[in-house]
Coordinates of C-alpha atoms in Angstrom, one line a residue:
X1 CA 116.0 32.8 -126.0
X2 CA 119.2 30.5 -126.9
X3 CA 121.4 32.8 -125.2
X4 CA 119.9 33.3 -122.7
X5 CA 120.5 31.2 -118.5
X6 CA 117.3 29.2 -117.8
X7 CA 116.9 28.7 -114.2
X8 CA 119.5 25.6 -113.2
X9 CA 122.3 28.4 -115.0
X10 CA 123.2 26.0 -117.6
X11 CA 123.6 28.0 -120.9
X12 CA 121.5 27.0 -124.0
X13 CA 123.9 26.8 -126.9
X14 CA 121.6 27.1 -130.8
X15 CA 123.2 24.2 -133.3
X16 CA 125.1 26.0 -135.4
X17 CA 122.6 26.1 -139.1
X18 CA 126.3 27.4 -141.7
X19 CA 123.5 27.3 -144.1
X20 CA 124.4 31.8 -144.4
X21 CA 128.1 30.9 -144.8
X22 CA 127.6 27.9 -146.3
X23 CA 125.5 30.2 -149.3
X24 CA 128.2 32.8 -149.5
X25 CA 131.6 30.4 -150.2
X26 CA 129.0 29.4 -153.0
X27 CA 128.2 32.7 -154.4
X28 CA 132.1 34.2 -153.4
X29 CA 133.7 30.6 -155.5
X30 CA 131.2 33.1 -158.6
X31 CA 134.8 34.7 -158.5
X32 CA 136.5 31.3 -159.4
X33 CA 134.1 31.0 -162.2
X34 CA 135.1 33.8 -163.8
X35 CA 138.9 33.1 -164.1
X36 CA 138.6 29.8 -165.2
X37 CA 136.0 31.3 -168.2
X38 CA 138.7 34.3 -168.9
X39 CA 141.4 31.1 -169.1
X40 CA 140.2 28.8 -171.5
X41 CA 138.1 31.3 -173.7
X42 CA 141.0 32.7 -175.6
X43 CA 141.9 29.2 -176.5
X44 CA 139.4 28.6 -178.5
X45 CA 139.2 32.8 -181.0
X46 CA 142.2 32.2 -181.2
X47 CA 141.4 29.8 -184.1
X48 CA 138.5 31.2 -185.4
X49 CA 137.9 32.9 -188.7
X50 CA 136.7 36.0 -187.8
X51 CA 138.3 36.6 -185.0
X52 CA 141.7 36.0 -187.0
X53 CA 140.9 38.3 -189.6
X54 CA 140.1 40.9 -187.6
X55 CA 143.4 40.8 -185.5
X56 CA 146.2 39.0 -187.4
X57 CA 148.0 39.5 -190.2
X58 CA 148.5 39.5 -194.2
X59 CA 150.4 36.2 -195.2
X60 CA 153.0 35.8 -198.5
X61 CA 150.1 34.1 -199.8
X62 CA 147.7 36.7 -199.6
X63 CA 145.7 35.2 -196.0
X64 CA 145.1 36.5 -193.0
X65 CA 146.8 34.7 -190.2
X66 CA 148.2 35.3 -186.2
X67 CA 151.3 34.8 -186.2
X68 CA 152.5 32.7 -182.8
X69 CA 154.2 36.6 -182.0
X70 CA 151.0 37.6 -181.9
X71 CA 148.8 35.3 -180.1
X72 CA 151.6 35.1 -177.0
X73 CA 150.6 39.0 -177.0
X74 CA 146.8 38.4 -177.0
X75 CA 147.6 34.8 -174.1
X76 CA 150.6 36.9 -171.9
X77 CA 149.2 39.8 -171.6
X78 CA 146.0 38.5 -169.5
X79 CA 148.8 36.7 -168.0
X80 CA 150.5 40.0 -167.3
X81 CA 147.6 41.4 -165.3
X82 CA 147.0 38.9 -163.2
X83 CA 150.2 39.0 -161.2
X84 CA 149.6 42.6 -160.4
X85 CA 146.7 42.0 -159.8
X86 CA 146.8 39.2 -157.2
X87 CA 150.0 41.3 -155.5
X88 CA 147.7 45.0 -155.7
X89 CA 144.7 43.3 -154.0
X90 CA 146.8 43.2 -151.5
X91 CA 146.6 47.0 -150.3
X92 CA 142.8 47.1 -151.1
X93 CA 141.7 43.9 -149.5
X94 CA 143.4 45.7 -145.5
X95 CA 142.6 48.9 -146.4
X96 CA 138.5 48.8 -148.2
X97 CA 138.1 45.4 -146.3
X98 CA 137.1 41.8 -148.0
X99 CA 133.8 42.9 -149.8
X100 CA 135.1 46.1 -151.1
X101 CA 137.8 44.7 -151.7
X102 CA 135.8 42.4 -154.0
X103 CA 133.3 44.6 -155.5
X104 CA 136.3 46.4 -157.1
X105 CA 138.4 43.6 -159.1
X106 CA 135.4 42.9 -160.2
X107 CA 134.5 46.4 -161.1
X108 CA 137.5 46.1 -163.2
X109 CA 137.3 43.2 -164.6
X110 CA 133.9 43.8 -165.9
X111 CA 135.2 46.9 -167.6
X112 CA 137.7 44.7 -169.2
X113 CA 135.9 42.7 -170.6
X114 CA 133.4 45.2 -172.0
X115 CA 136.9 46.8 -173.2
X116 CA 137.5 43.5 -175.7
X117 CA 134.0 42.8 -176.7
X118 CA 133.9 46.5 -178.1
X119 CA 136.8 45.6 -180.3
X120 CA 136.4 45.8 -183.7
X121 CA 140.1 45.1 -185.6
X122 CA 142.5 47.3 -182.9
X123 CA 144.7 44.5 -181.3
X124 CA 145.8 47.3 -178.7
X125 CA 142.5 47.6 -177.7
X126 CA 141.6 43.9 -177.8
X127 CA 144.7 42.7 -175.3
X128 CA 144.6 45.8 -173.6
X129 CA 141.0 44.6 -172.2
X130 CA 142.6 41.0 -171.7
X131 CA 145.4 43.5 -169.1
X132 CA 142.7 44.9 -167.8
X133 CA 140.1 41.7 -167.1
X134 CA 143.6 40.3 -166.0
X135 CA 144.2 42.4 -162.9
X136 CA 140.5 41.7 -161.8
X137 CA 141.1 37.8 -162.7
X138 CA 144.4 38.1 -160.5
X139 CA 143.1 40.2 -157.8
X140 CA 140.1 37.1 -157.2
X141 CA 141.8 34.7 -157.0
X142 CA 143.4 35.7 -154.5
X143 CA 140.4 37.4 -152.3
X144 CA 138.1 34.5 -152.8
X145 CA 140.4 32.0 -151.0
X146 CA 141.1 35.4 -148.5
X147 CA 137.1 35.8 -147.8
X148 CA 135.8 32.4 -148.0
X149 CA 139.3 30.7 -146.0
X150 CA 137.9 33.6 -143.0
X151 CA 134.4 33.3 -143.2
X152 CA 134.4 30.3 -143.7
X153 CA 133.6 27.6 -140.7
X154 CA 136.5 25.1 -139.7
X155 CA 134.8 21.5 -139.9
X156 CA 133.0 23.2 -143.5
X157 CA 136.4 25.2 -144.7
X158 CA 138.3 22.8 -146.8
X159 CA 135.0 21.5 -148.6
X160 CA 134.1 26.1 -149.0
X161 CA 138.3 26.0 -150.4
X162 CA 137.1 23.8 -153.2
X163 CA 134.3 24.6 -154.3
X164 CA 136.5 27.7 -155.7
X165 CA 138.9 24.9 -157.4
X166 CA 135.4 23.8 -158.8
X167 CA 134.0 26.5 -160.0
X168 CA 137.5 26.9 -162.3
X169 CA 136.9 23.7 -163.5
X170 CA 133.3 23.9 -164.8
X171 CA 134.5 28.1 -166.0
X172 CA 136.8 26.2 -168.1
X173 CA 134.2 24.0 -169.0
X174 CA 131.8 26.7 -170.2
X175 CA 134.0 29.0 -172.1
X176 CA 135.2 25.1 -174.1
X177 CA 131.2 25.0 -175.2
X178 CA 130.8 27.9 -175.9
X179 CA 133.7 28.4 -178.2
X180 CA 132.2 24.8 -179.4
X181 CA 129.0 26.1 -180.0
X182 CA 129.4 29.3 -181.6
X183 CA 133.0 28.6 -183.5
X184 CA 131.3 28.2 -186.4
X185 CA 128.9 31.6 -187.3
X186 CA 130.4 33.4 -190.0
X187 CA 131.2 37.1 -188.4
X188 CA 132.6 38.7 -185.2
X189 CA 128.7 36.2 -182.8
X190 CA 132.0 32.9 -183.0
X191 CA 133.8 34.6 -180.5
X192 CA 132.1 38.5 -179.1
X193 CA 129.2 36.5 -177.5
X194 CA 131.2 34.1 -175.8
X195 CA 133.6 36.6 -174.4
X196 CA 131.6 38.9 -173.9
X197 CA 129.3 36.7 -172.3
X198 CA 131.7 37.6 -169.1
X199 CA 129.9 40.6 -168.4
X200 CA 127.2 39.1 -167.4
X201 CA 129.3 37.2 -165.3
X202 CA 131.4 40.2 -163.8
X203 CA 128.2 42.3 -163.8
X204 CA 126.5 38.8 -161.7
X205 CA 129.3 39.1 -159.3
X206 CA 129.1 43.0 -159.0
X207 CA 125.0 42.6 -158.1
X208 CA 125.6 40.2 -155.2
X209 CA 129.1 41.5 -153.4
X210 CA 126.0 44.7 -151.8
X211 CA 124.7 41.8 -150.3
X212 CA 127.2 39.7 -148.5
X213 CA 128.2 41.0 -145.1
X214 CA 132.4 42.3 -143.8
X215 CA 134.9 39.4 -142.9
X216 CA 134.2 38.7 -138.5
X217 CA 138.1 38.7 -138.0
X218 CA 138.3 42.0 -140.6
X219 CA 135.8 43.3 -138.7
X220 CA 137.4 42.6 -134.9
X221 CA 141.1 43.6 -136.1
X222 CA 139.8 46.9 -137.1
X223 CA 137.9 47.4 -134.5
X224 CA 134.2 47.0 -135.2
X225 CA 133.2 44.7 -132.2
X226 CA 129.5 45.1 -133.1
X227 CA 128.9 44.7 -136.7
X228 CA 131.8 41.8 -135.9
X229 CA 129.6 39.8 -133.5
X230 CA 126.5 40.2 -135.5
X231 CA 128.0 38.8 -138.4
X232 CA 129.7 35.6 -136.9
X233 CA 125.6 35.2 -135.3
X234 CA 124.6 35.5 -138.9
X235 CA 126.8 32.8 -140.4
X236 CA 126.3 31.1 -137.4
X237 CA 122.7 31.7 -138.0
X238 CA 122.1 31.5 -134.1
X239 CA 120.9 34.7 -132.1
X240 CA 123.5 37.2 -130.8
X241 CA 123.5 36.4 -127.8
X242 CA 123.6 33.1 -128.1
X243 CA 127.3 31.3 -126.0
X244 CA 128.6 29.7 -129.4
X245 CA 128.4 33.3 -130.4
X246 CA 129.8 34.8 -127.8
X247 CA 133.3 32.1 -127.5
X248 CA 133.5 32.3 -131.4
X249 CA 134.3 35.8 -130.9
X250 CA 136.2 35.8 -127.7
X251 CA 138.0 33.5 -129.3
X252 CA 139.2 35.5 -132.8
X253 CA 139.4 38.6 -130.1
X254 CA 142.2 37.1 -128.5
X255 CA 144.3 35.6 -130.9
X256 CA 143.9 38.6 -133.4
X257 CA 145.5 40.6 -130.3
X258 CA 148.4 38.2 -130.0
X259 CA 149.1 38.4 -134.0
X260 CA 148.9 42.5 -132.9
X261 CA 151.1 43.1 -130.5
X262 CA 153.7 43.6 -133.2
X263 CA 152.0 46.3 -134.7
X264 CA 151.6 46.9 -138.5
X265 CA 152.5 44.0 -140.8
X266 CA 155.2 45.1 -143.5
X267 CA 155.5 42.3 -147.1
X268 CA 159.3 41.7 -145.2
X269 CA 157.4 39.8 -142.0
X270 CA 155.8 37.5 -144.5
X271 CA 159.4 35.8 -144.8
X272 CA 160.3 36.7 -140.9
X273 CA 161.1 34.0 -138.6
X274 CA 158.1 35.1 -136.7
X275 CA 155.6 32.5 -135.5
X276 CA 157.0 30.7 -138.6
X277 CA 155.6 32.9 -142.0
X278 CA 158.5 32.0 -143.6
X279 CA 157.9 28.8 -143.6
X280 CA 154.2 29.1 -143.6
X281 CA 154.9 31.4 -147.5
X282 CA 157.3 29.7 -149.0
X283 CA 154.9 26.5 -148.5
X284 CA 152.0 28.8 -149.4
X285 CA 154.4 29.7 -152.7
X286 CA 156.0 26.0 -153.7
X287 CA 152.6 24.1 -153.4
X288 CA 151.4 26.7 -156.3
X289 CA 154.7 26.5 -158.7
X290 CA 154.2 22.4 -158.4
X291 CA 150.6 22.9 -158.9
X292 CA 151.5 24.8 -162.4
X293 CA 154.2 22.3 -163.5
X294 CA 152.2 19.0 -162.2
X295 CA 151.7 18.5 -166.3
X296 CA 148.3 18.5 -167.4
X297 CA 148.3 22.1 -168.5
X298 CA 150.4 20.0 -171.1
X299 CA 147.0 18.2 -172.0
X300 CA 145.2 21.6 -172.6
X301 CA 147.3 22.3 -175.0
X302 CA 149.3 18.9 -177.1
X303 CA 145.8 17.4 -176.1
X304 CA 144.4 18.1 -179.9
X305 CA 148.4 16.2 -180.8
X306 CA 148.1 13.3 -179.0
X307 CA 144.5 12.6 -180.4
X308 CA 145.4 12.6 -183.8
X309 CA 148.2 9.9 -183.1
X310 CA 146.1 7.6 -181.8
X311 CA 144.6 7.7 -185.4
X312 CA 140.9 9.7 -184.1
X313 CA 139.6 13.3 -186.6
X314 CA 137.8 14.6 -184.0
X315 CA 138.3 18.9 -183.2
X316 CA 140.8 20.6 -180.9
X317 CA 137.8 21.9 -179.4
X318 CA 135.8 18.4 -179.4
X319 CA 139.7 17.2 -177.8
X320 CA 139.2 20.3 -175.1
X321 CA 135.5 19.7 -174.6
X322 CA 136.1 16.8 -173.2
X323 CA 139.0 17.2 -171.0
X324 CA 136.8 19.8 -169.0
X325 CA 134.0 17.6 -169.0
X326 CA 136.9 14.9 -166.9
X327 CA 138.1 18.6 -164.9
X328 CA 134.8 19.0 -163.5
X329 CA 134.5 15.2 -162.6
X330 CA 137.4 14.9 -160.9
X331 CA 136.7 18.2 -158.5
X332 CA 133.9 17.3 -157.0
X333 CA 134.8 14.0 -155.2
X334 CA 137.8 16.4 -154.1
X335 CA 134.6 18.6 -151.6
X336 CA 134.2 15.5 -150.2
X337 CA 138.2 13.8 -149.5
X338 CA 139.7 16.8 -148.8
X339 CA 138.1 17.0 -145.5
X340 CA 137.9 13.3 -144.7
X341 CA 141.5 12.2 -146.5
X342 CA 142.7 15.7 -144.8
X343 CA 144.8 18.4 -147.3
X344 CA 148.8 15.9 -146.2
X345 CA 147.2 12.6 -147.6
X346 CA 145.5 14.5 -151.0
X347 CA 149.0 16.6 -152.3
X348 CA 150.5 13.1 -151.0
X349 CA 148.3 10.7 -153.2
X350 CA 148.3 12.6 -155.5
X351 CA 151.4 12.8 -156.7
X352 CA 151.9 9.5 -156.6
X353 CA 149.1 8.5 -158.7
X354 CA 150.4 11.9 -161.0
X355 CA 153.4 10.8 -161.4
X356 CA 153.0 7.1 -162.2
X357 CA 150.2 8.9 -166.1
X358 CA 152.6 10.9 -166.6
X359 CA 156.1 8.3 -166.6
X360 CA 154.5 6.1 -168.9
X361 CA 152.3 8.4 -171.2
X362 CA 155.6 10.5 -171.7
X363 CA 157.3 6.8 -172.5
X364 CA 154.8 5.5 -174.0
X365 CA 154.6 8.8 -176.1
X366 CA 158.6 8.9 -176.8
X367 CA 158.7 5.2 -178.4
X368 CA 155.2 5.1 -180.8
X369 CA 153.9 8.1 -181.1
X370 CA 154.1 9.0 -185.4
X371 CA 155.7 12.0 -186.6
X372 CA 153.6 15.3 -186.2
X373 CA 152.2 15.7 -188.7
X374 CA 152.1 12.3 -189.8
X375 CA 148.7 11.8 -191.9
X376 CA 146.5 9.4 -190.6
X377 CA 146.8 6.5 -193.4
X378 CA 150.1 6.7 -192.2
X379 CA 150.4 5.2 -189.2
X380 CA 150.9 1.8 -187.6
X381 CA 149.0 -0.4 -185.7
X382 CA 151.9 0.5 -182.8
X383 CA 151.1 4.6 -183.5
X384 CA 147.8 3.7 -182.3
X385 CA 147.6 1.1 -180.1
X386 CA 150.8 3.6 -178.1
X387 CA 148.6 7.0 -178.8
X388 CA 145.9 5.0 -177.2
X389 CA 147.4 4.6 -174.1
X390 CA 149.3 7.7 -173.9
X391 CA 145.6 9.9 -174.9
X392 CA 144.0 6.7 -171.2
X393 CA 147.1 8.2 -169.5
X394 CA 146.3 11.9 -169.7
X395 CA 142.8 11.4 -168.8
X396 CA 143.7 9.7 -165.3
X397 CA 146.6 12.7 -165.0
X398 CA 143.5 15.3 -166.1
X399 CA 141.3 13.3 -163.4
X400 CA 143.9 12.5 -161.0
X401 CA 144.8 16.5 -160.6
X402 CA 142.2 17.9 -160.4
X403 CA 140.7 15.1 -157.5
X404 CA 144.5 16.6 -155.5
X405 CA 147.0 19.0 -157.0
X406 CA 144.1 21.0 -157.9
X407 CA 141.9 22.2 -155.3
X408 CA 144.8 21.3 -152.3
X409 CA 147.1 24.5 -152.7
X410 CA 144.1 26.9 -152.9
X411 CA 142.8 25.4 -149.5
X412 CA 146.2 25.4 -148.1
X413 CA 146.9 29.0 -149.2
X414 CA 142.9 30.1 -147.9
X415 CA 143.8 28.6 -144.6
X416 CA 147.2 28.8 -143.1
X417 CA 148.3 32.7 -143.0
X418 CA 147.5 34.9 -139.2
X419 CA 144.9 37.5 -140.3
X420 CA 148.1 40.4 -140.0
X421 CA 150.0 39.3 -143.4
X422 CA 146.3 37.4 -144.7
X423 CA 146.4 39.4 -147.3
X424 CA 150.0 39.6 -148.5
X425 CA 150.8 36.3 -148.2
X426 CA 148.3 34.7 -150.4
X427 CA 148.5 37.4 -152.9
X428 CA 152.5 36.1 -152.9
X429 CA 150.8 32.3 -153.9
X430 CA 148.5 33.9 -156.1
X431 CA 150.7 36.0 -157.3
X432 CA 153.4 32.8 -158.1
X433 CA 151.7 30.8 -159.4
X434 CA 150.3 33.1 -162.4
X435 CA 154.1 33.7 -162.8
X436 CA 154.3 30.4 -163.5
X437 CA 151.3 29.5 -165.4
X438 CA 152.6 33.1 -168.3
X439 CA 156.3 30.6 -168.4
X440 CA 154.8 27.4 -168.6
X441 CA 153.0 28.4 -171.6
X442 CA 155.8 30.5 -172.8
X443 CA 158.2 27.9 -172.7
X444 CA 156.3 24.2 -172.5
X445 CA 155.6 25.2 -176.8
X446 CA 159.1 25.3 -177.1
X447 CA 160.3 22.2 -175.1
X448 CA 157.9 20.3 -176.5
X449 CA 158.5 20.7 -180.1
X450 CA 162.4 19.6 -178.9
X451 CA 161.8 16.5 -177.1
X452 CA 158.4 16.1 -177.9
X453 CA 156.3 13.9 -175.1
X454 CA 160.2 13.6 -172.7
X455 CA 158.3 16.5 -171.5
X456 CA 156.3 14.6 -169.1
X457 CA 159.6 13.8 -167.8
X458 CA 159.9 17.1 -166.7
X459 CA 156.6 16.7 -164.9
X460 CA 157.3 13.3 -163.0
X461 CA 160.7 15.1 -162.0
X462 CA 158.5 17.6 -160.6
X463 CA 155.5 15.2 -158.9
X464 CA 158.5 13.4 -157.8
X465 CA 159.6 16.1 -155.8
X466 CA 156.7 17.6 -155.1
X467 CA 155.7 14.6 -153.1
X468 CA 158.9 14.4 -151.0
X469 CA 158.0 18.2 -150.1
X470 CA 154.2 17.5 -149.3
X471 CA 155.8 15.3 -147.1
X472 CA 158.8 17.1 -145.4
X473 CA 156.9 21.0 -145.2
X474 CA 153.5 21.0 -144.4
X475 CA 150.8 20.1 -142.2
X476 CA 148.1 18.6 -142.2
X477 CA 145.1 21.8 -141.2
X478 CA 142.2 19.5 -141.8
X479 CA 139.6 20.6 -139.1
X480 CA 141.2 23.5 -137.9
X481 CA 140.2 27.0 -137.4
X482 CA 142.4 29.7 -138.6
X483 CA 143.9 30.3 -135.0
X484 CA 144.9 27.2 -134.2
X485 CA 146.4 27.0 -137.7
X486 CA 148.6 29.7 -136.8
X487 CA 149.2 28.1 -132.7
X488 CA 150.5 24.7 -135.1
X489 CA 153.7 26.6 -136.2
X490 CA 153.9 28.4 -133.0
X491 CA 154.5 24.8 -131.8
X492 CA 156.9 24.0 -133.8
X493 CA 155.1 20.1 -134.7
X494 CA 156.5 18.4 -137.2
X495 CA 154.5 18.0 -139.9
X496 CA 154.3 14.0 -140.2
X497 CA 153.2 14.2 -136.6
X498 CA 150.8 16.9 -137.2
X499 CA 147.8 15.6 -138.0
X500 CA 147.4 14.2 -134.1
X501 CA 148.3 17.3 -132.7
X502 CA 145.8 19.2 -130.8
X503 CA 144.8 22.9 -130.3
X504 CA 145.6 24.3 -127.2
X505 CA 144.6 28.5 -128.4
X506 CA 141.7 28.1 -125.3
X507 CA 143.2 27.3 -122.8
X508 CA 145.7 29.5 -122.5
X509 CA 143.7 31.6 -123.0
X510 CA 141.8 30.3 -120.1
X511 CA 144.8 30.4 -118.0
X512 CA 145.6 33.5 -118.6
X513 CA 142.6 35.9 -117.4
X514 CA 142.0 32.9 -114.1
X515 CA 146.3 35.1 -113.8
X516 CA 145.2 38.5 -114.6
X517 CA 142.1 38.1 -111.5
X518 CA 144.8 36.4 -109.2
X519 CA 147.1 39.1 -110.0
X520 CA 144.1 41.6 -109.8
X521 CA 143.2 40.2 -106.5
X522 CA 145.8 39.4 -104.7
X523 CA 146.4 43.8 -105.7
X524 CA 144.0 44.2 -104.3
X525 CA 144.5 42.6 -101.0
X526 CA 147.7 44.7 -99.8
X527 CA 146.3 48.3 -101.1
X528 CA 143.2 47.2 -98.4

């Protein structure tokens, strides 16, 4: 057996395969697919004739239309639900466990989708279904990085967390493809099919959760050592008595005991000076804030306008599909770069590339594009050339975002916090993402209506700020266990020196054990 001691007294170690952990991470990342698909599918529905006929209002010309206020309600109630759900999962993740929390919120999401799909003509019913589904989406946006961060092996954690972002992008892309495929259907199937397919996604996730193990860190934190040991062995693909398992459990238990010495965690502790928690929480929230103001969402909202300025006749559905495909293509290299380049380098590189694209696209668009609504036959060669340049840099911007700033903030969020506050801190980061997603969707159209492509200069300024913030505040966490990340923050290493930092967690544990044995020996000697 792998954990036994042979005659020479040397422990034979099994080689961890991590196959089980990889399969679990891939499946759990499907929660990101729900997240992305639900976001993407509604944009196409809003311009489908049958959807407008059912949920719109009669105009003065006798035609049904979907007013901006109704569109805002339909879209924003999902964001409201996601904000609440992201915070709410912090309570269920601690009380019901990571696995139980996944089950609860996946069920809530599925119920919300069922309410939407069953709607006939009630705007209230449809929007309430959106809100309920949003609760599940928001909660899953926090639980997935939480669960994957706690179960993934440290050498693969970044890659496996990037899977979450990849699934989000694939979900968005597939929703665009389905909207493109069904938008011309002359009945409710045009929107019911893409919306209702979410029932299949939700039920698939619900079914698979029953086969998931609980997070070993959560099990140890609740005193279930035997079950945690079994899960660690299962995830590593080695026997339960293997030295790899024993050392891993001992390291986790030591770190958890150190964390829990302060008693039960509160929300305020996320902002306390203890172990640099306020820095970690601020970093997680700031990266999500900067991510939402990178500018990529602006291209999704106004990509069709830019393409038309270049003289193209592509429909909004085709434009969305093109940008979705670019996003998927960009996220794939991130699976490798997140572990080879690391987190800091990815964020810094992405900020430079996206800022360059934003300022060029903004200035070229401002000085060369024709006014919105200009007929194609009236476009000059200068207008068309400017539009082509803007389109090229829009695609490069979206591509750069997908490689760097799309996945990396989620990776960082999933690996930066100690067990005692992890659900709460990740909830705050996810809620920040959804809050600014809502604010951007609400205010960007109004700002763009006033200043046009110059809105991209706002995103340029945010990316310059983001570069400075990452350089000064974000340490490198590549290759560290979650417990070693905690140790790094406690060591107060400067972020720009963090790539060369070496953990000493196990050395200190060994020294403490040796000192304890020495004290015990001395006490025995005195008693004798």
